Coordinates of C-alpha atoms and ligand atoms in Angstrom, one line a residue:
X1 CA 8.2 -3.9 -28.1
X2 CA 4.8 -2.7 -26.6
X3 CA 2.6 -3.5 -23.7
X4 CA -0.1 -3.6 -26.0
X5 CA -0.9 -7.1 -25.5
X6 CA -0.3 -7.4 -21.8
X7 CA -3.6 -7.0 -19.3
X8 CA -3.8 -3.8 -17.7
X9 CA -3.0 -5.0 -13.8
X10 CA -0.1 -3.1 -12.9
X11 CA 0.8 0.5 -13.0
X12 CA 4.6 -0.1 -14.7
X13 CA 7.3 2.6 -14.7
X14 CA 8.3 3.1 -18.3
X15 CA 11.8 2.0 -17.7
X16 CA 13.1 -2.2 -18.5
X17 CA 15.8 -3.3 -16.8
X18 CA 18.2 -5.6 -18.4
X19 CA 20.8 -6.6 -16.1
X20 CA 21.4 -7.0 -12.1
X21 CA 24.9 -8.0 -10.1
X22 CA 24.2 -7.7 -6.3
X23 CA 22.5 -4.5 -5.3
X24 CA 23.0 -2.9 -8.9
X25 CA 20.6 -2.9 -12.1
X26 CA 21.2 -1.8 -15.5
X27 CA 18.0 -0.2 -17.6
X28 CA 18.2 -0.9 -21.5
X29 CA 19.5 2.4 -21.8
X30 CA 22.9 1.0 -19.7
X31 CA 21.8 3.3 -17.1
X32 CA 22.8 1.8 -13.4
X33 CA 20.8 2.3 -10.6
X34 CA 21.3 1.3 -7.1
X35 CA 18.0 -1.2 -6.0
X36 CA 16.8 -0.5 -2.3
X37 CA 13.4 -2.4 -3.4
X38 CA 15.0 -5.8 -4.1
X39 CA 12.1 -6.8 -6.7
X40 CA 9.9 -6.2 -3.5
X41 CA 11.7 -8.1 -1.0
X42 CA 12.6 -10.8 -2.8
X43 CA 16.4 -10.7 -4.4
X44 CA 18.0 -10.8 -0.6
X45 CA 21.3 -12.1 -1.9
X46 CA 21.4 -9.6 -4.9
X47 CA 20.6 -9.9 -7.9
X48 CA 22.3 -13.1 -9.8
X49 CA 24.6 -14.0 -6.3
X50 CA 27.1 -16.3 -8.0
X51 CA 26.4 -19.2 -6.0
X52 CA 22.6 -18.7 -6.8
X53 CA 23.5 -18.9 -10.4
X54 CA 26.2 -21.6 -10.4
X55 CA 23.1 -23.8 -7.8
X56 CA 20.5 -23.2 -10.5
X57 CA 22.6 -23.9 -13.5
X58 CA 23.8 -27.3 -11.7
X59 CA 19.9 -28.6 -11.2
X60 CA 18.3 -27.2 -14.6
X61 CA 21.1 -29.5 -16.5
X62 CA 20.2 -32.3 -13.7
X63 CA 16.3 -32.3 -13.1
X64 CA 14.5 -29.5 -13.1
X65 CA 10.4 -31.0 -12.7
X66 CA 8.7 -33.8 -11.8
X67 CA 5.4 -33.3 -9.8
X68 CA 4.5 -34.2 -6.6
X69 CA 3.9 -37.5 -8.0
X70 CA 7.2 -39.1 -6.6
X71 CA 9.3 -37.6 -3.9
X72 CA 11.5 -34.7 -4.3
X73 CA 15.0 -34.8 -2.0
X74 CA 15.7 -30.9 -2.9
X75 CA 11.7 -30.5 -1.2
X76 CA 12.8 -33.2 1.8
X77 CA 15.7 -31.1 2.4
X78 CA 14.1 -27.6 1.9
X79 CA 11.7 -29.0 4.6
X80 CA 14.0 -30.3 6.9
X81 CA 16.1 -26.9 7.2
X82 CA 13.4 -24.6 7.4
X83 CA 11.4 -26.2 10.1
X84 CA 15.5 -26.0 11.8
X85 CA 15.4 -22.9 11.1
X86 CA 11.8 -21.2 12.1
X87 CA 10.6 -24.0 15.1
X88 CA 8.4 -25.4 12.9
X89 CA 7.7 -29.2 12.0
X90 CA 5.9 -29.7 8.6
X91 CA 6.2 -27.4 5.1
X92 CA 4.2 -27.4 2.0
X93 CA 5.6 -26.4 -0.8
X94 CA 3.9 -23.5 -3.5
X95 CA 4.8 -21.0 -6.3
X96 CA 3.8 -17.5 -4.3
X97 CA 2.8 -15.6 -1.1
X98 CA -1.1 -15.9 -2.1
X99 CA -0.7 -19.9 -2.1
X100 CA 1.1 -20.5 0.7
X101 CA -1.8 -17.9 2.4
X102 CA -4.6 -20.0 0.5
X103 CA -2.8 -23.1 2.5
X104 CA -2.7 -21.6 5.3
X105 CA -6.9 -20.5 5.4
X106 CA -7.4 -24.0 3.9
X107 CA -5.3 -25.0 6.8
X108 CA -7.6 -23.1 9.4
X109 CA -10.9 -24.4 7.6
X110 CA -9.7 -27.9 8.3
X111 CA -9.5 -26.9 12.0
X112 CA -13.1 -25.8 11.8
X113 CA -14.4 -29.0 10.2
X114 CA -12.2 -31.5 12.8
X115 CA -14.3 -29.0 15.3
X116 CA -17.7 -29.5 14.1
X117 CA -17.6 -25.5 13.1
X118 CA -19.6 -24.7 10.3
X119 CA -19.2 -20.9 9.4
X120 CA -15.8 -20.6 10.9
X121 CA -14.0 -17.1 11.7
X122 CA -10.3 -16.1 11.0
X123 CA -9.7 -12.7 12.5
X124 CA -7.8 -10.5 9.9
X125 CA -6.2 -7.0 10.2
X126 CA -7.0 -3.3 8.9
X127 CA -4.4 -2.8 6.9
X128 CA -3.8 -6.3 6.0
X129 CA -2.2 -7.7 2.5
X130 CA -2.4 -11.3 1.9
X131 CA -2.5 -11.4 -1.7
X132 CA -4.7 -11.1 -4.7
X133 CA -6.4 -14.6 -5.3
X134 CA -10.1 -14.4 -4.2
X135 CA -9.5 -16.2 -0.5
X136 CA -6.8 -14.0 0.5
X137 CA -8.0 -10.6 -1.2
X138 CA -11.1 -10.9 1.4
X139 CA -8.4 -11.6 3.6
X140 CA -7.0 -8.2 2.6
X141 CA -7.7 -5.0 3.7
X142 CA -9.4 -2.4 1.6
X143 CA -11.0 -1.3 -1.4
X144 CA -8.3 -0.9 -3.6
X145 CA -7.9 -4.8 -3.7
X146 CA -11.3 -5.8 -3.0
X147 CA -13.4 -4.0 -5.4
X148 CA -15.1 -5.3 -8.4
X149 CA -14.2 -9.1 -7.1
X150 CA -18.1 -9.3 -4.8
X151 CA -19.0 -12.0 -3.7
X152 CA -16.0 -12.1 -1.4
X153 CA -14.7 -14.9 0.5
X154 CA -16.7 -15.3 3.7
X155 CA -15.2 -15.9 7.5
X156 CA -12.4 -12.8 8.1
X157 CA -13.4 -10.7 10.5
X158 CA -11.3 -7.9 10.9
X159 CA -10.2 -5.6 14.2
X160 CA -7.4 -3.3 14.4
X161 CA -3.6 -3.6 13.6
X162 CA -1.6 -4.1 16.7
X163 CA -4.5 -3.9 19.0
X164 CA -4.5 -7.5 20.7
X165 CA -7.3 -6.7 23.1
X166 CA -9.7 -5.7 19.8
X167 CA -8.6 -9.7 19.0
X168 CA -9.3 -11.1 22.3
X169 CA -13.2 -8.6 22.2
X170 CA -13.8 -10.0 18.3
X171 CA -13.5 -14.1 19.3
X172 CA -16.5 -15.6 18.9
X173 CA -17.7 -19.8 19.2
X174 CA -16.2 -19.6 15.6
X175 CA -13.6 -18.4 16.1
X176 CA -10.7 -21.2 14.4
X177 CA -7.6 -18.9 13.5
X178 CA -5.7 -15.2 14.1
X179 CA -3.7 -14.3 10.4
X180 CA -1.5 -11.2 11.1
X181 CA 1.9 -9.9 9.5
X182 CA 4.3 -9.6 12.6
X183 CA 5.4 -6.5 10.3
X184 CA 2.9 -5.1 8.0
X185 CA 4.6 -4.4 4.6
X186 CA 2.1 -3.2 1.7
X187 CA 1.1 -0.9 4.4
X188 CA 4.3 0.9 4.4
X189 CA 6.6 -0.9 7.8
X190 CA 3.8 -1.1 10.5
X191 CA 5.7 -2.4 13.4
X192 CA 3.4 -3.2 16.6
X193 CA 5.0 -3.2 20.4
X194 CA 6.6 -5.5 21.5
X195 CA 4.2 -6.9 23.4
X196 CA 1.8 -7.8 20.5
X197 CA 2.5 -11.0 19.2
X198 CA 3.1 -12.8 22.4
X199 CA -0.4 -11.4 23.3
X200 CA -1.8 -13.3 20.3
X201 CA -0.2 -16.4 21.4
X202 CA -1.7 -16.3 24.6
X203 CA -5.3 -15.6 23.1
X204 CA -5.1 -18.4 20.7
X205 CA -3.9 -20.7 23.4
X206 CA -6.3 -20.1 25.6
X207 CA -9.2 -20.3 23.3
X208 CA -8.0 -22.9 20.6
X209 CA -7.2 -20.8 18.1
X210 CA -4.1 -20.9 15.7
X211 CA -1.8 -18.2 15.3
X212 CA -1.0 -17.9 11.5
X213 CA 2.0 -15.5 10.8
X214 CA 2.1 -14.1 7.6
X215 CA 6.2 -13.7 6.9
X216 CA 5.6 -13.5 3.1
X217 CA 7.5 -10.2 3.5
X218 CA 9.4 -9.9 6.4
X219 CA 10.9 -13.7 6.7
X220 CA 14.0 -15.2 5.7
X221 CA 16.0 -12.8 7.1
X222 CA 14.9 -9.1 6.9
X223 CA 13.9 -7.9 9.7
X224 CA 17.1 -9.1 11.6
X225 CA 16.1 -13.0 12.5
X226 CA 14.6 -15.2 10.3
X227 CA 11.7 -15.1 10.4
X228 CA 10.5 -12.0 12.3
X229 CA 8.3 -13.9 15.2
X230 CA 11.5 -14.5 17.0
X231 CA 12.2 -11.0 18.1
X232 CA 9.2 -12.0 20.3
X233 CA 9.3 -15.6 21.2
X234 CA 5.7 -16.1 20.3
X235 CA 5.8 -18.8 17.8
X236 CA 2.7 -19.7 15.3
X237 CA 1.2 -22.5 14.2
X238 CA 1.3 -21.7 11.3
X239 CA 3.6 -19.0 9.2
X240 CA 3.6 -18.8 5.7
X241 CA 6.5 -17.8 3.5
X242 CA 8.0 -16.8 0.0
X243 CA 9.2 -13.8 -1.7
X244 CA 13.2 -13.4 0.0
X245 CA 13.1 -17.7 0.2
X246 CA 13.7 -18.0 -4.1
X247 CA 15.8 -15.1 -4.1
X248 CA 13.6 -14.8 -7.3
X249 CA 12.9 -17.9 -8.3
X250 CA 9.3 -18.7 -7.4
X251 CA 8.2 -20.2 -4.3
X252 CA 6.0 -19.8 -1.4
X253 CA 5.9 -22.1 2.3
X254 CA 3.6 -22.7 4.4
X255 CA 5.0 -24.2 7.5
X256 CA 3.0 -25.8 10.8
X257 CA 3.3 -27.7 13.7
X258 CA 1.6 -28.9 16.5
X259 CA -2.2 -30.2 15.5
X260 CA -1.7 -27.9 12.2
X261 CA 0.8 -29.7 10.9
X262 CA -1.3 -32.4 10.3
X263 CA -4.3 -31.5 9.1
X264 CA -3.7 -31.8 4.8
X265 CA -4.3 -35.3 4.3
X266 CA -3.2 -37.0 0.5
X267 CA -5.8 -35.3 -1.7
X268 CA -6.5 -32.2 0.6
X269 CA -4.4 -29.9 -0.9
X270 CA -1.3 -29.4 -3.9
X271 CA 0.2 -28.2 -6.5
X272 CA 1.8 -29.5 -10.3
X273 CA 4.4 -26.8 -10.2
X274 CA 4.8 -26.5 -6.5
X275 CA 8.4 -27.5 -4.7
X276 CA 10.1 -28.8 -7.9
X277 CA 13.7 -30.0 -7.4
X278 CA 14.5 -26.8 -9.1
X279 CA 12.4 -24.1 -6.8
X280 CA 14.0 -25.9 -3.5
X281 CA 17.6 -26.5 -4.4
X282 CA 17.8 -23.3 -4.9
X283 CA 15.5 -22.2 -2.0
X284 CA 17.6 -24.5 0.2
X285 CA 21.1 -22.5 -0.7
X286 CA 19.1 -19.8 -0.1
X287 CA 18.4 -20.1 3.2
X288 CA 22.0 -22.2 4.1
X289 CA 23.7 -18.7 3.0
X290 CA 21.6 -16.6 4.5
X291 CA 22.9 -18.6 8.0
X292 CA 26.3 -19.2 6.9
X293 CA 26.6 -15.8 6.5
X294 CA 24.6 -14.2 8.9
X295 CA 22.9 -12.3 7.2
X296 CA 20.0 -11.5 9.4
X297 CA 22.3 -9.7 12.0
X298 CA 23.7 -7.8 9.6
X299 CA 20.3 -7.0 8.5
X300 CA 19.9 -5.8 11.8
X301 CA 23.0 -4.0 12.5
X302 CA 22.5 -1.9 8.7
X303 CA 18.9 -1.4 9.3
X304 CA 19.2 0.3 12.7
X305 CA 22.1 2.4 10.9
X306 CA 20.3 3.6 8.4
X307 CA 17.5 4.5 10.9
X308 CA 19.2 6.4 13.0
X309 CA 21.0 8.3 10.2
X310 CA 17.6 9.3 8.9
X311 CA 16.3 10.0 11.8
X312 CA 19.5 12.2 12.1
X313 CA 18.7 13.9 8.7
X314 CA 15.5 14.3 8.3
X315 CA 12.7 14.7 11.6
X316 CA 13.1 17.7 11.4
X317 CA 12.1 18.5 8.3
X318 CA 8.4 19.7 8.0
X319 CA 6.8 17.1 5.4
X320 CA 8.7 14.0 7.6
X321 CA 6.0 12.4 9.5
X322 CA 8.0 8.8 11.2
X323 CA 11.2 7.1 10.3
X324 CA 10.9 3.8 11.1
X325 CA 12.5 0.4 10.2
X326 CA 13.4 -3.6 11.5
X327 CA 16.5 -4.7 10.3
X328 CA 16.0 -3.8 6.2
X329 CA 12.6 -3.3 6.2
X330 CA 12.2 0.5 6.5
X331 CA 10.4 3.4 6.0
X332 CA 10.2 7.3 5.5
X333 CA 6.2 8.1 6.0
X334 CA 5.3 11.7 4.7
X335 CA 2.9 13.8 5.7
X336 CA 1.1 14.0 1.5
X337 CA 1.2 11.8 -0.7
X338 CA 4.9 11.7 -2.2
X339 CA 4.4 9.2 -4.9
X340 CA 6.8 11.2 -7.6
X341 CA 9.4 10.9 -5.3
X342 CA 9.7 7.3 -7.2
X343 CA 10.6 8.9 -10.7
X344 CA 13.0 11.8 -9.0
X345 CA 15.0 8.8 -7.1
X346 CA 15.5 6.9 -10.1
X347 CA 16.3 10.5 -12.2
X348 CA 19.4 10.1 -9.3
X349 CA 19.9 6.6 -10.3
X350 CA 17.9 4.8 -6.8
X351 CA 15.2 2.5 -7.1
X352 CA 12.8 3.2 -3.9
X353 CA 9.1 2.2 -3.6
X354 CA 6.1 4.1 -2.6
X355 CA 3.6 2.1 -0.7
X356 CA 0.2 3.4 1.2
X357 CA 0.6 6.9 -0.8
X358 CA 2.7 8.5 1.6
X359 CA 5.3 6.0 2.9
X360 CA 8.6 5.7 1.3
X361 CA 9.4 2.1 1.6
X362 CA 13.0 0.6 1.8
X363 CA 13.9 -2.9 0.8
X364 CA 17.8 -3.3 -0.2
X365 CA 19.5 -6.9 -0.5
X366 CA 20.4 -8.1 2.4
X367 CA 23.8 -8.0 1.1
X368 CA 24.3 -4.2 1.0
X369 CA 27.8 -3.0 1.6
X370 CA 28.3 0.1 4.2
X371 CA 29.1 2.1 1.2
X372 CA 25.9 1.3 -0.7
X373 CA 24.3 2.4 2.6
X374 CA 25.6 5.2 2.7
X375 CA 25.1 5.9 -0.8
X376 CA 21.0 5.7 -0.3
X377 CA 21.3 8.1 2.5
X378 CA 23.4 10.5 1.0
X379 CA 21.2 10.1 -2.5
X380 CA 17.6 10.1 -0.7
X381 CA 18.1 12.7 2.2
X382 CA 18.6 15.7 0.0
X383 CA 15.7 14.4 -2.7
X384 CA 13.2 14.3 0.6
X385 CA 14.3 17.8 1.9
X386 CA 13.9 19.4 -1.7
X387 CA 10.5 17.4 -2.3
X388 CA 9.4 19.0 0.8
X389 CA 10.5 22.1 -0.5
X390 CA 9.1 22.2 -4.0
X391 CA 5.8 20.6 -1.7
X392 CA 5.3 23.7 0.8
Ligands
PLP401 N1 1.5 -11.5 2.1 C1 2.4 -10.4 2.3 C2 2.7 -9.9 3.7 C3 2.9 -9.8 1.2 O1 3.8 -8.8 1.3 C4 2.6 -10.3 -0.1 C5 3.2 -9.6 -1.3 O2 3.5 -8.5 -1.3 C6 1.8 -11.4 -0.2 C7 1.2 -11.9 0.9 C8 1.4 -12.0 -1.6 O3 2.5 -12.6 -2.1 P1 2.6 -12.9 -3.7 O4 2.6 -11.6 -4.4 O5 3.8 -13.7 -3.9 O6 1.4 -13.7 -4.0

C-alpha cells in the first residue's frame, strides 16, 4: 500500500493506525499509543464507545439513507435535543465544520438581502479557521490557507482576536454578522477574557447584527459546558457545530434562533447526504451521553488538573512560553517552533498535535480516566524539558 494515488493535501505521519478502544490506538505494527488529539477533537467518547457501536450497528441494519426528501425522526430528534441543550430553536443538518460554516454565511447573506444590503460585511478574526471550502477559507485567517485559491470570497472583514472594541470601530452600514470561535483552536487554545463574548452580544444587539459562534471545535462538551458560549451567558444567533457531535461519524450543525432561524426557506439551502437517519441517531446518543454522564464537568474538573500540574512542571522551564487550557482543550505554547516534538511523543507511545508552529495542542476523549491523565503528564513533562534541552 502506497499514497501514490492519493492528492498531496495533507502532511501525514508515516504511521496507520488499525485499531482504537477508548483513549487507546493500535498502529499496524500493534504498537499502542495513548491519543490526547482525539482525531482532532472529534472521538469525545473514545474511540469505538460500546454504546456508539451497538447505536450504529442497530440503524445501518434498520435505515441508514434517505435524503431530505421525506422526514427524518433520528434528524427531528437530533434537532429537538440540541436546541435543549445550547438555547437555540432551529438546526440544519450537514456532513462537516466547513458546511455548517457555509450555512451559517449563507445564513448572514440572507440577513443582508431581507435588509436591502447589497455588499454585506461579516466581521472575521486574525487568527481565525473556518474551514477550507472557498467561503469559509476567506473567512480564515492567513496565507497558509488562502493562497493559490484568488479570487477570494468577498464581505469578511477582519479585526483582532479578542479585541471587542476593534469590532464595535470596524461596523460599518453593512455590517450584517460577527463569526468568532469563543475558543480559537487551529490557532493553538486562544482563550479571550471573560468579558469578550458578552461584549459581542451587546454590539450586535445594538446594531442588528448576528453573533455567529463558531463551536466546530470547542462544542459538545470540551471546554467544560456544552457548547463553550455558556461560560459567558452571551448566547448567538447562530453557532455552528460538528467534529465532537458524530464522535466520528460525519456531521456538522448549524443551529439559530430568533429572526436567524428563519431565514432558509424550501430551496435556499441543503444537502443529499446531510442529517441521514444514520449521522443523527448516532449524533443524538452522542450528545444524550455526554449529559447523562456529565461529561462536560468532568471535562472541566480534568482540564483545570492537568493545567495546573503543568503549570506546576514546567513555567519554569526556559523554552515554556504559556500553559493554558478550558476544560480539555489545552495547550503548551513554546517559545520556537517545536514541531518534532510530534514524532518524539509518539517514539513514547502519545499522540499530541502541533498547531501554529509552536503550540502543543491537547485534545484527549472526554472520557479520560485520572490515570490516563496522569500518564500524559508524566510522559509529556520530561519530553518538553529535554526538547528544551537538546533546543538551547
Ligand atoms: N471551524 C473550526 C473552529 C474548526 O476547528 C474546524 C476544523 O478544524 C472547522 C471549522 C472546519 O471543520 P471541518 O474540517 O469539519 O470542515
Amino acid at each position: 500500500m502506497t499514497t501514490a494515488h492519493l492528492m498531496n493535501n495533507y502532511g501525514q505521519r508515516k504511521m496507520t493506525l488499525a485499531k482504537g478502544e477508548g483513549a487507546w490506538v493500535w498502529d499496524t505494527q500493534g504498537r499502542r499509543y495513548l491519543d490526547c488529539v482525539s482525531g482532532i477533537a472529534v472521538c469525545g467518547l473514545g474511540h469505538c464507545h460500546p454504546e456508539i457501536t451497538r447505536v450504529i450497528q442497530e440503524q445501518a441494519a434498520t435505515l441508514v439513507h434517505t435524503s431530505n426528501l421525506y422526514n427524518i425522526s433520528w434528524q427531528e430528534r437530533l434537532a429537538d435535543l440540541l436546541c435543549q441543550t445550547g438555547g437555540m430553536e432551529r438546526a440544519f443538518f450537514c456532513n462537516s465544520g466547513a458546511e455548517a460554516n457555509e450555512a451559517a454565511i449563507k445564513l448572514a447573506r440572507l440577513k443582508a438581502y431581507a435588509k436591502g444590503i447589497s455588499a454585506p460585511e461579516i466581521i472575521v478574526m486574525d487568527d481565525a479557521f473556518h474551514g477550507r471550502t472557498l467561503a469559509t477559507l476567506s473567512a480564515t485567517s492567513g496565507a497558509k490557507v488562502q493562497k493559490g485559491f484568488a479570487p477570494l470570497v468577498t464581505g469578511f472583514i477582519r479585526v483582532p482576536y479578542g479585541d471587542a472594541e476593534a469590532v464595535a470601530a470596524a461596523g460599518t452600514a453593512n455590517t450584517v454578522a460577527v463569526l468568532v470561535e469563543p475558543i480559537q483552536g487551529e490557532a493553538g487554545i486562544n482563550i479571550p477574557a471573560s468579558d469578550y463574548l458578552p461584549r459581542l452580544r451587546e454590539l450586535c444587539d445594538s446594531n442588528d447584527w448576528l453573533l455567529m459562534l463558531d463551536e466546530i471545535q470547542s462544542g459538545n462538551g470540551r471546554t467544560g459546558t456544552f457548547f463553550a458560549w455558556q461560560h459567558s451567558g452571551a448566547a448567538p444567533d447562530v453557532l455552528t457545530t460538528a467534529k465532537g457531535l458524530g464522535n466520528g461519524l460525519p456531521i456538522g450543525a448549524c443551529l439559530a434562533r430568533g429572526e436567524a432561524a428563519e431565514f432558509f426557506s424550501a430551496g435556499s439551502h441543503g444537502s443529499t447526504y446531510g442529517g441521514n437517519p444514520l449521522v443523527c441517531r448516532v449524533a443524538h446518543r452522542v450528545v444524550e451521553i455526554i449529559n447523562e454522564e456529565h461529561l462536560a464537568p468532568r471535562a472541566k474538573q480534568l482540564g483545570s488538573w492537568l493545567v495546573s500540574e503543568f503549570r506546576q512542571r514546567l513555567t519554569d522551564h526556559a523554552g515554556v512560553k504559556d500553559i493554558r487550557g478550558a476544560g480539555l482543550m489545552l495547550a503548551i505554547e513554546m517559545h520556537a517552533d517545536c514541531g518534532d516534538l510530534v514524532g518524539l511523543a509518539a517514539e513514547q507511545g502519545l499522540l499530541i498535535n502541533v498547531t501554529g508552529g509552536n503550540r502543543v495542542r491537547l485534545l484527549p476523549p472526554l472520557t479520560f480516566t485520572d490515570s490516563q491523565a496522569e500518564q500524559m503528564v508524566k510522559t509529556l513533562v520530561p519530553l518538553i524539558a529535554t526538547w528544551q534541552g537538546t533546543q538551547a
